[in-house]
């Protein structure tokens, strides 16, 4: 009986954190009190790349392996980053257990958005395709290049 209660409590907790459709057809983001820091680490590939981009909640960023190693996002970019970084789909993607990749010499990504960490291999033929995480990675790479 205690397990049933614990299961119901967990279900209620998780249901309270789910996204809801909005009139525009999108989903709402999870509510946060403070802006989250986002870190994108990319490793692997043919040349064995190790690359990390970190963007703090205020929009200041560092990219130690790039020609320009730091900067600050525009306010609209910070807003878009926070929207992507608090997308509730990230939690679902973080909980997934992907099958081994089918690709060689691809990039592996570890993405941290606040307390959520998602890891994936960028292989188009893999079943696991973390759509929200990939959108966040693409945005981060675009705004710091």
PDB file of N, CA and C in Angstrom, residues 11-102:
ATOM      1  N   UNK A  11       3.487  10.393  -9.389  1.00  0.00           N
ATOM      2  CA  UNK A  11       2.691  10.713 -10.564  1.00  0.00           C
ATOM      3  C   UNK A  11       2.143  12.131 -10.483  1.00  0.00           C
ATOM      4  N   UNK A  12       1.619  12.512  -9.333  1.00  0.00           N
ATOM      5  CA  UNK A  12       1.095  13.868  -9.161  1.00  0.00           C
ATOM      6  C   UNK A  12       2.196  14.906  -9.297  1.00  0.00           C
ATOM      7  N   UNK A  13       3.363  14.606  -8.739  1.00  0.00           N
ATOM      8  CA  UNK A  13       4.490  15.530  -8.836  1.00  0.00           C
ATOM      9  C   UNK A  13       4.908  15.707 -10.284  1.00  0.00           C
ATOM     10  N   UNK A  14       5.044  14.608 -11.011  1.00  0.00           N
ATOM     11  CA  UNK A  14       5.458  14.685 -12.405  1.00  0.00           C
ATOM     12  C   UNK A  14       4.402  15.343 -13.276  1.00  0.00           C
ATOM     13  N   UNK A  15       3.138  15.090 -13.003  1.00  0.00           N
ATOM     14  CA  UNK A  15       2.054  15.699 -13.767  1.00  0.00           C
ATOM     15  C   UNK A  15       2.057  17.205 -13.587  1.00  0.00           C
ATOM     16  N   UNK A  16       2.392  17.657 -12.411  1.00  0.00           N
ATOM     17  CA  UNK A  16       2.444  19.096 -12.149  1.00  0.00           C
ATOM     18  C   UNK A  16       3.549  19.785 -12.907  1.00  0.00           C
ATOM     19  N   UNK A  17       4.579  19.027 -13.345  1.00  0.00           N
ATOM     20  CA  UNK A  17       5.701  19.606 -14.066  1.00  0.00           C
ATOM     21  C   UNK A  17       5.571  19.453 -15.568  1.00  0.00           C
ATOM     22  N   UNK A  18       4.502  18.857 -16.041  1.00  0.00           N
ATOM     23  CA  UNK A  18       4.383  18.621 -17.477  1.00  0.00           C
ATOM     24  C   UNK A  18       4.027  19.908 -18.204  1.00  0.00           C
ATOM     25  N   UNK A  19       4.275  19.882 -19.504  1.00  0.00           N
ATOM     26  CA  UNK A  19       3.969  21.059 -20.302  1.00  0.00           C
ATOM     27  C   UNK A  19       2.516  21.023 -20.724  1.00  0.00           C
ATOM     28  N   UNK A  20       2.005  22.199 -21.029  1.00  0.00           N
ATOM     29  CA  UNK A  20       0.618  22.296 -21.458  1.00  0.00           C
ATOM     30  C   UNK A  20       0.573  23.010 -22.800  1.00  0.00           C
ATOM     31  N   UNK A  21      -0.328  22.604 -23.680  1.00  0.00           N
ATOM     32  CA  UNK A  21      -0.439  23.292 -24.958  1.00  0.00           C
ATOM     33  C   UNK A  21      -0.833  24.756 -24.749  1.00  0.00           C
ATOM     34  N   UNK A  22      -0.288  25.596 -25.604  1.00  0.00           N
ATOM     35  CA  UNK A  22      -0.635  27.010 -25.557  1.00  0.00           C
ATOM     36  C   UNK A  22      -1.496  27.312 -26.771  1.00  0.00           C
ATOM     37  N   UNK A  23      -2.193  28.449 -26.764  1.00  0.00           N
ATOM     38  CA  UNK A  23      -3.053  28.764 -27.896  1.00  0.00           C
ATOM     39  C   UNK A  23      -2.321  28.762 -29.232  1.00  0.00           C
ATOM     40  N   UNK A  24      -1.006  29.078 -29.230  1.00  0.00           N
ATOM     41  CA  UNK A  24      -0.239  29.100 -30.471  1.00  0.00           C
ATOM     42  C   UNK A  24       0.200  27.726 -30.917  1.00  0.00           C
ATOM     43  N   UNK A  25      -0.108  26.681 -30.142  1.00  0.00           N
ATOM     44  CA  UNK A  25       0.253  25.335 -30.538  1.00  0.00           C
ATOM     45  C   UNK A  25       1.568  24.855 -29.967  1.00  0.00           C
ATOM     46  N   UNK A  26       2.314  25.701 -29.254  1.00  0.00           N
ATOM     47  CA  UNK A  26       3.597  25.303 -28.677  1.00  0.00           C
ATOM     48  C   UNK A  26       3.409  24.719 -27.305  1.00  0.00           C
ATOM     49  N   UNK A  27       4.468  24.660 -26.554  1.00  0.00           N
ATOM     50  CA  UNK A  27       4.376  24.207 -25.176  1.00  0.00           C
ATOM     51  C   UNK A  27       4.977  25.267 -24.276  1.00  0.00           C
ATOM     52  N   UNK A  28       4.506  25.288 -23.056  1.00  0.00           N
ATOM     53  CA  UNK A  28       5.049  26.222 -22.088  1.00  0.00           C
ATOM     54  C   UNK A  28       6.369  25.686 -21.584  1.00  0.00           C
ATOM     55  N   UNK A  29       7.223  26.572 -21.073  1.00  0.00           N
ATOM     56  CA  UNK A  29       8.469  26.129 -20.478  1.00  0.00           C
ATOM     57  C   UNK A  29       8.252  25.915 -18.993  1.00  0.00           C
ATOM     58  N   UNK A  30       9.132  25.120 -18.389  1.00  0.00           N
ATOM     59  CA  UNK A  30       9.045  24.905 -16.956  1.00  0.00           C
ATOM     60  C   UNK A  30       9.329  26.207 -16.231  1.00  0.00           C
ATOM     61  N   UNK A  31       8.582  26.526 -15.186  1.00  0.00           N
ATOM     62  CA  UNK A  31       8.851  27.760 -14.462  1.00  0.00           C
ATOM     63  C   UNK A  31      10.176  27.652 -13.716  1.00  0.00           C
ATOM     64  N   UNK A  32      10.960  28.715 -13.773  1.00  0.00           N
ATOM     65  CA  UNK A  32      12.215  28.757 -13.027  1.00  0.00           C
ATOM     66  C   UNK A  32      12.278  30.069 -12.269  1.00  0.00           C
ATOM     67  N   UNK A  33      12.986  30.051 -11.165  1.00  0.00           N
ATOM     68  CA  UNK A  33      13.125  31.261 -10.372  1.00  0.00           C
ATOM     69  C   UNK A  33      14.330  32.073 -10.819  1.00  0.00           C
ATOM     70  N   UNK A  34      15.391  31.382 -11.170  1.00  0.00           N
ATOM     71  CA  UNK A  34      16.626  32.038 -11.594  1.00  0.00           C
ATOM     72  C   UNK A  34      16.981  31.584 -13.006  1.00  0.00           C
ATOM     73  N   UNK A  35      17.611  32.456 -13.793  1.00  0.00           N
ATOM     74  CA  UNK A  35      18.064  32.012 -15.115  1.00  0.00           C
ATOM     75  C   UNK A  35      19.083  30.882 -14.964  1.00  0.00           C
ATOM     76  N   UNK A  36      19.030  29.914 -15.861  1.00  0.00           N
ATOM     77  CA  UNK A  36      19.919  28.767 -15.768  1.00  0.00           C
ATOM     78  C   UNK A  36      21.180  28.968 -16.602  1.00  0.00           C
ATOM     79  N   UNK A  37      22.255  28.345 -16.155  1.00  0.00           N
ATOM     80  CA  UNK A  37      23.496  28.303 -16.912  1.00  0.00           C
ATOM     81  C   UNK A  37      23.410  27.117 -17.859  1.00  0.00           C
ATOM     82  N   UNK A  38      23.909  27.311 -19.074  1.00  0.00           N
ATOM     83  CA  UNK A  38      23.904  26.255 -20.087  1.00  0.00           C
ATOM     84  C   UNK A  38      25.353  25.949 -20.461  1.00  0.00           C
ATOM     85  N   UNK A  39      25.682  24.652 -20.498  1.00  0.00           N
ATOM     86  CA  UNK A  39      26.998  24.223 -20.926  1.00  0.00           C
ATOM     87  C   UNK A  39      26.834  23.176 -22.017  1.00  0.00           C
ATOM     88  N   UNK A  40      27.542  23.368 -23.119  1.00  0.00           N
ATOM     89  CA  UNK A  40      27.540  22.410 -24.216  1.00  0.00           C
ATOM     90  C   UNK A  40      28.974  21.932 -24.401  1.00  0.00           C
ATOM     91  N   UNK A  41      29.192  20.633 -24.194  1.00  0.00           N
ATOM     92  CA  UNK A  41      30.508  20.034 -24.411  1.00  0.00           C
ATOM     93  C   UNK A  41      30.408  19.107 -25.613  1.00  0.00           C
ATOM     94  N   UNK A  42      31.328  19.289 -26.557  1.00  0.00           N
ATOM     95  CA  UNK A  42      31.358  18.469 -27.772  1.00  0.00           C
ATOM     96  C   UNK A  42      32.714  17.774 -27.830  1.00  0.00           C
ATOM     97  N   UNK A  43      32.672  16.449 -27.964  1.00  0.00           N
ATOM     98  CA  UNK A  43      33.912  15.677 -28.052  1.00  0.00           C
ATOM     99  C   UNK A  43      33.816  14.701 -29.208  1.00  0.00           C
ATOM    100  N   UNK A  44      34.969  14.185 -29.614  1.00  0.00           N
ATOM    101  CA  UNK A  44      34.992  13.153 -30.638  1.00  0.00           C
ATOM    102  C   UNK A  44      35.233  13.687 -32.019  1.00  0.00           C
ATOM    103  N   UNK A  45      34.637  13.016 -32.971  1.00  0.00           N
ATOM    104  CA  UNK A  45      34.882  13.343 -34.364  1.00  0.00           C
ATOM    105  C   UNK A  45      36.188  12.719 -34.823  1.00  0.00           C
ATOM    106  N   UNK A  46      36.496  12.875 -36.083  1.00  0.00           N
ATOM    107  CA  UNK A  46      37.692  12.283 -36.670  1.00  0.00           C
ATOM    108  C   UNK A  46      38.973  12.799 -36.015  1.00  0.00           C
ATOM    109  N   UNK A  47      38.980  14.089 -35.667  1.00  0.00           N
ATOM    110  CA  UNK A  47      40.183  14.697 -35.098  1.00  0.00           C
ATOM    111  C   UNK A  47      40.213  14.669 -33.574  1.00  0.00           C
ATOM    112  N   UNK A  48      39.214  14.124 -32.933  1.00  0.00           N
ATOM    113  CA  UNK A  48      39.207  14.057 -31.466  1.00  0.00           C
ATOM    114  C   UNK A  48      39.032  15.413 -30.801  1.00  0.00           C
ATOM    115  N   UNK A  49      38.046  16.161 -31.207  1.00  0.00           N
ATOM    116  CA  UNK A  49      37.764  17.500 -30.687  1.00  0.00           C
ATOM    117  C   UNK A  49      37.323  17.454 -29.222  1.00  0.00           C
ATOM    118  N   UNK A  50      37.724  18.446 -28.455  1.00  0.00           N
ATOM    119  CA  UNK A  50      37.195  18.680 -27.105  1.00  0.00           C
ATOM    120  C   UNK A  50      36.856  20.164 -27.050  1.00  0.00           C
ATOM    121  N   UNK A  51      35.579  20.470 -27.028  1.00  0.00           N
ATOM    122  CA  UNK A  51      35.123  21.852 -27.142  1.00  0.00           C
ATOM    123  C   UNK A  51      33.998  22.085 -26.139  1.00  0.00           C
ATOM    124  N   UNK A  52      34.090  23.170 -25.372  1.00  0.00           N
ATOM    125  CA  UNK A  52      33.057  23.474 -24.381  1.00  0.00           C
ATOM    126  C   UNK A  52      32.650  24.935 -24.483  1.00  0.00           C
ATOM    127  N   UNK A  53      31.348  25.159 -24.490  1.00  0.00           N
ATOM    128  CA  UNK A  53      30.777  26.512 -24.460  1.00  0.00           C
ATOM    129  C   UNK A  53      29.922  26.598 -23.208  1.00  0.00           C
ATOM    130  N   UNK A  54      30.111  27.657 -22.432  1.00  0.00           N
ATOM    131  CA  UNK A  54      29.298  27.879 -21.235  1.00  0.00           C
ATOM    132  C   UNK A  54      28.659  29.255 -21.341  1.00  0.00           C
ATOM    133  N   UNK A  55      27.348  29.297 -21.123  1.00  0.00           N
ATOM    134  CA  UNK A  55      26.628  30.578 -21.112  1.00  0.00           C
ATOM    135  C   UNK A  55      25.908  30.681 -19.770  1.00  0.00           C
ATOM    136  N   UNK A  56      26.245  31.724 -19.024  1.00  0.00           N
ATOM    137  CA  UNK A  56      25.593  31.954 -17.734  1.00  0.00           C
ATOM    138  C   UNK A  56      24.212  32.555 -17.946  1.00  0.00           C
ATOM    139  N   UNK A  57      23.422  32.537 -16.889  1.00  0.00           N
ATOM    140  CA  UNK A  57      22.058  33.052 -16.949  1.00  0.00           C
ATOM    141  C   UNK A  57      21.962  34.508 -17.377  1.00  0.00           C
ATOM    142  N   UNK A  58      23.029  35.285 -17.134  1.00  0.00           N
ATOM    143  CA  UNK A  58      23.014  36.701 -17.525  1.00  0.00           C
ATOM    144  C   UNK A  58      23.425  36.913 -18.979  1.00  0.00           C
ATOM    145  N   UNK A  59      23.772  35.818 -19.677  1.00  0.00           N
ATOM    146  CA  UNK A  59      24.142  35.925 -21.087  1.00  0.00           C
ATOM    147  C   UNK A  59      25.632  36.000 -21.336  1.00  0.00           C
ATOM    148  N   UNK A  60      26.446  36.085 -20.296  1.00  0.00           N
ATOM    149  CA  UNK A  60      27.891  36.095 -20.515  1.00  0.00           C
ATOM    150  C   UNK A  60      28.342  34.684 -20.858  1.00  0.00           C
ATOM    151  N   UNK A  61      29.246  34.564 -21.832  1.00  0.00           N
ATOM    152  CA  UNK A  61      29.653  33.250 -22.291  1.00  0.00           C
ATOM    153  C   UNK A  61      31.153  33.127 -22.415  1.00  0.00           C
ATOM    154  N   UNK A  62      31.605  31.871 -22.339  1.00  0.00           N
ATOM    155  CA  UNK A  62      33.007  31.546 -22.567  1.00  0.00           C
ATOM    156  C   UNK A  62      33.075  30.372 -23.535  1.00  0.00           C
ATOM    157  N   UNK A  63      34.084  30.429 -24.394  1.00  0.00           N
ATOM    158  CA  UNK A  63      34.340  29.377 -25.379  1.00  0.00           C
ATOM    159  C   UNK A  63      35.855  29.305 -25.546  1.00  0.00           C
ATOM    160  N   UNK A  64      36.529  28.657 -24.587  1.00  0.00           N
ATOM    161  CA  UNK A  64      37.990  28.701 -24.514  1.00  0.00           C
ATOM    162  C   UNK A  64      38.737  28.235 -25.755  1.00  0.00           C
ATOM    163  N   UNK A  65      38.160  27.378 -26.567  1.00  0.00           N
ATOM    164  CA  UNK A  65      38.883  26.861 -27.731  1.00  0.00           C
ATOM    165  C   UNK A  65      38.607  27.640 -29.012  1.00  0.00           C
ATOM    166  N   UNK A  66      37.865  28.722 -28.939  1.00  0.00           N
ATOM    167  CA  UNK A  66      37.524  29.515 -30.121  1.00  0.00           C
ATOM    168  C   UNK A  66      38.452  30.718 -30.251  1.00  0.00           C
ATOM    169  N   UNK A  67      38.388  31.377 -31.398  1.00  0.00           N
ATOM    170  CA  UNK A  67      39.170  32.597 -31.592  1.00  0.00           C
ATOM    171  C   UNK A  67      38.697  33.696 -30.645  1.00  0.00           C
ATOM    172  N   UNK A  68      37.385  33.856 -30.521  1.00  0.00           N
ATOM    173  CA  UNK A  68      36.820  34.776 -29.543  1.00  0.00           C
ATOM    174  C   UNK A  68      36.426  33.926 -28.348  1.00  0.00           C
ATOM    175  N   UNK A  69      37.064  34.155 -27.195  1.00  0.00           N
ATOM    176  CA  UNK A  69      36.884  33.239 -26.072  1.00  0.00           C
ATOM    177  C   UNK A  69      35.780  33.642 -25.105  1.00  0.00           C
ATOM    178  N   UNK A  70      35.286  34.883 -25.210  1.00  0.00           N
ATOM    179  CA  UNK A  70      34.181  35.264 -24.327  1.00  0.00           C
ATOM    180  C   UNK A  70      33.381  36.393 -24.953  1.00  0.00           C
ATOM    181  N   UNK A  71      32.191  36.611 -24.401  1.00  0.00           N
ATOM    182  CA  UNK A  71      31.312  37.648 -24.916  1.00  0.00           C
ATOM    183  C   UNK A  71      30.040  37.691 -24.096  1.00  0.00           C
ATOM    184  N   UNK A  72      29.065  38.439 -24.600  1.00  0.00           N
ATOM    185  CA  UNK A  72      27.792  38.561 -23.895  1.00  0.00           C
ATOM    186  C   UNK A  72      26.678  38.591 -24.931  1.00  0.00           C
ATOM    187  N   UNK A  73      25.631  37.807 -24.664  1.00  0.00           N
ATOM    188  CA  UNK A  73      24.482  37.754 -25.567  1.00  0.00           C
ATOM    189  C   UNK A  73      23.661  39.032 -25.460  1.00  0.00           C
ATOM    190  N   UNK A  74      22.926  39.316 -26.522  1.00  0.00           N
ATOM    191  CA  UNK A  74      21.959  40.406 -26.517  1.00  0.00           C
ATOM    192  C   UNK A  74      20.763  39.967 -25.663  1.00  0.00           C
ATOM    193  N   UNK A  75      19.994  40.906 -25.097  1.00  0.00           N
ATOM    194  CA  UNK A  75      18.845  40.537 -24.259  1.00  0.00           C
ATOM    195  C   UNK A  75      17.864  39.571 -24.939  1.00  0.00           C
ATOM    196  N   UNK A  76      17.576  39.764 -26.218  1.00  0.00           N
ATOM    197  CA  UNK A  76      16.653  38.864 -26.919  1.00  0.00           C
ATOM    198  C   UNK A  76      17.236  37.454 -27.020  1.00  0.00           C
ATOM    199  N   UNK A  77      18.553  37.360 -27.179  1.00  0.00           N
ATOM    200  CA  UNK A  77      19.201  36.057 -27.233  1.00  0.00           C
ATOM    201  C   UNK A  77      19.143  35.352 -25.876  1.00  0.00           C
ATOM    202  N   UNK A  78      19.307  36.130 -24.796  1.00  0.00           N
ATOM    203  CA  UNK A  78      19.214  35.552 -23.448  1.00  0.00           C
ATOM    204  C   UNK A  78      17.809  35.001 -23.223  1.00  0.00           C
ATOM    205  N   UNK A  79      16.804  35.748 -23.648  1.00  0.00           N
ATOM    206  CA  UNK A  79      15.416  35.295 -23.507  1.00  0.00           C
ATOM    207  C   UNK A  79      15.195  33.997 -24.270  1.00  0.00           C
ATOM    208  N   UNK A  80      15.668  33.932 -25.516  1.00  0.00           N
ATOM    209  CA  UNK A  80      15.516  32.720 -26.327  1.00  0.00           C
ATOM    210  C   UNK A  80      16.290  31.552 -25.709  1.00  0.00           C
ATOM    211  N   UNK A  81      17.500  31.811 -25.212  1.00  0.00           N
ATOM    212  CA  UNK A  81      18.290  30.766 -24.571  1.00  0.00           C
ATOM    213  C   UNK A  81      17.547  30.193 -23.366  1.00  0.00           C
ATOM    214  N   UNK A  82      16.996  31.058 -22.534  1.00  0.00           N
ATOM    215  CA  UNK A  82      16.299  30.587 -21.344  1.00  0.00           C
ATOM    216  C   UNK A  82      15.040  29.799 -21.716  1.00  0.00           C
ATOM    217  N   UNK A  83      14.378  30.197 -22.784  1.00  0.00           N
ATOM    218  CA  UNK A  83      13.201  29.454 -23.240  1.00  0.00           C
ATOM    219  C   UNK A  83      13.610  28.040 -23.654  1.00  0.00           C
ATOM    220  N   UNK A  84      14.685  27.927 -24.426  1.00  0.00           N
ATOM    221  CA  UNK A  84      15.166  26.619 -24.865  1.00  0.00           C
ATOM    222  C   UNK A  84      15.708  25.794 -23.695  1.00  0.00           C
ATOM    223  N   UNK A  85      16.392  26.456 -22.764  1.00  0.00           N
ATOM    224  CA  UNK A  85      17.035  25.763 -21.646  1.00  0.00           C
ATOM    225  C   UNK A  85      16.049  25.281 -20.589  1.00  0.00           C
ATOM    226  N   UNK A  86      14.841  25.786 -20.619  1.00  0.00           N
ATOM    227  CA  UNK A  86      13.827  25.353 -19.652  1.00  0.00           C
ATOM    228  C   UNK A  86      12.685  24.590 -20.322  1.00  0.00           C
ATOM    229  N   UNK A  87      12.918  24.158 -21.551  1.00  0.00           N
ATOM    230  CA  UNK A  87      11.928  23.362 -22.274  1.00  0.00           C
ATOM    231  C   UNK A  87      11.714  22.050 -21.511  1.00  0.00           C
ATOM    232  N   UNK A  88      10.486  21.712 -21.157  1.00  0.00           N
ATOM    233  CA  UNK A  88      10.237  20.495 -20.378  1.00  0.00           C
ATOM    234  C   UNK A  88      10.642  19.206 -21.096  1.00  0.00           C
ATOM    235  N   UNK A  89      10.785  19.243 -22.409  1.00  0.00           N
ATOM    236  CA  UNK A  89      11.219  18.046 -23.140  1.00  0.00           C
ATOM    237  C   UNK A  89      12.642  17.643 -22.767  1.00  0.00           C
ATOM    238  N   UNK A  90      13.445  18.596 -22.277  1.00  0.00           N
ATOM    239  CA  UNK A  90      14.821  18.273 -21.885  1.00  0.00           C
ATOM    240  C   UNK A  90      14.847  17.233 -20.772  1.00  0.00           C
ATOM    241  N   UNK A  91      13.920  17.331 -19.830  1.00  0.00           N
ATOM    242  CA  UNK A  91      13.863  16.373 -18.720  1.00  0.00           C
ATOM    243  C   UNK A  91      13.580  14.975 -19.257  1.00  0.00           C
ATOM    244  N   UNK A  92      12.659  14.865 -20.197  1.00  0.00           N
ATOM    245  CA  UNK A  92      12.337  13.579 -20.811  1.00  0.00           C
ATOM    246  C   UNK A  92      13.541  13.034 -21.575  1.00  0.00           C
ATOM    247  N   UNK A  93      14.205  13.895 -22.322  1.00  0.00           N
ATOM    248  CA  UNK A  93      15.376  13.465 -23.085  1.00  0.00           C
ATOM    249  C   UNK A  93      16.516  13.040 -22.170  1.00  0.00           C
ATOM    250  N   UNK A  94      16.666  13.709 -21.034  1.00  0.00           N
ATOM    251  CA  UNK A  94      17.716  13.342 -20.075  1.00  0.00           C
ATOM    252  C   UNK A  94      17.460  11.969 -19.467  1.00  0.00           C
ATOM    253  N   UNK A  95      16.199  11.599 -19.326  1.00  0.00           N
ATOM    254  CA  UNK A  95      15.835  10.316 -18.715  1.00  0.00           C
ATOM    255  C   UNK A  95      15.942   9.152 -19.692  1.00  0.00           C
ATOM    256  N   UNK A  96      16.092   9.431 -20.969  1.00  0.00           N
ATOM    257  CA  UNK A  96      16.151   8.367 -21.977  1.00  0.00           C
ATOM    258  C   UNK A  96      17.460   7.592 -21.878  1.00  0.00           C
ATOM    259  N   UNK A  97      17.400   6.310 -22.225  1.00  0.00           N
ATOM    260  CA  UNK A  97      18.586   5.469 -22.296  1.00  0.00           C
ATOM    261  C   UNK A  97      18.752   5.043 -23.749  1.00  0.00           C
ATOM    262  N   UNK A  98      19.583   5.790 -24.497  1.00  0.00           N
ATOM    263  CA  UNK A  98      19.716   5.470 -25.920  1.00  0.00           C
ATOM    264  C   UNK A  98      20.480   4.166 -26.150  1.00  0.00           C
ATOM    265  N   UNK A  99      20.168   3.508 -27.262  1.00  0.00           N
ATOM    266  CA  UNK A  99      20.910   2.320 -27.690  1.00  0.00           C
ATOM    267  C   UNK A  99      22.296   2.766 -28.161  1.00  0.00           C
ATOM    268  N   UNK A 100      23.236   1.845 -28.246  1.00  0.00           N
ATOM    269  CA  UNK A 100      24.564   2.212 -28.768  1.00  0.00           C
ATOM    270  C   UNK A 100      24.450   2.824 -30.162  1.00  0.00           C
ATOM    271  N   UNK A 101      25.317   3.780 -30.442  1.00  0.00           N
ATOM    272  CA  UNK A 101      25.274   4.473 -31.728  1.00  0.00           C
ATOM    273  C   UNK A 101      25.682   3.553 -32.868  1.00  0.00           C
ATOM    274  N   UNK A 102      25.199   3.887 -34.055  1.00  0.00           N
ATOM    275  CA  UNK A 102      25.529   3.135 -35.261  1.00  0.00           C
ATOM    276  C   UNK A 102      26.618   3.835 -36.065  1.00  0.00           C
TER     277      UNK A 102
END
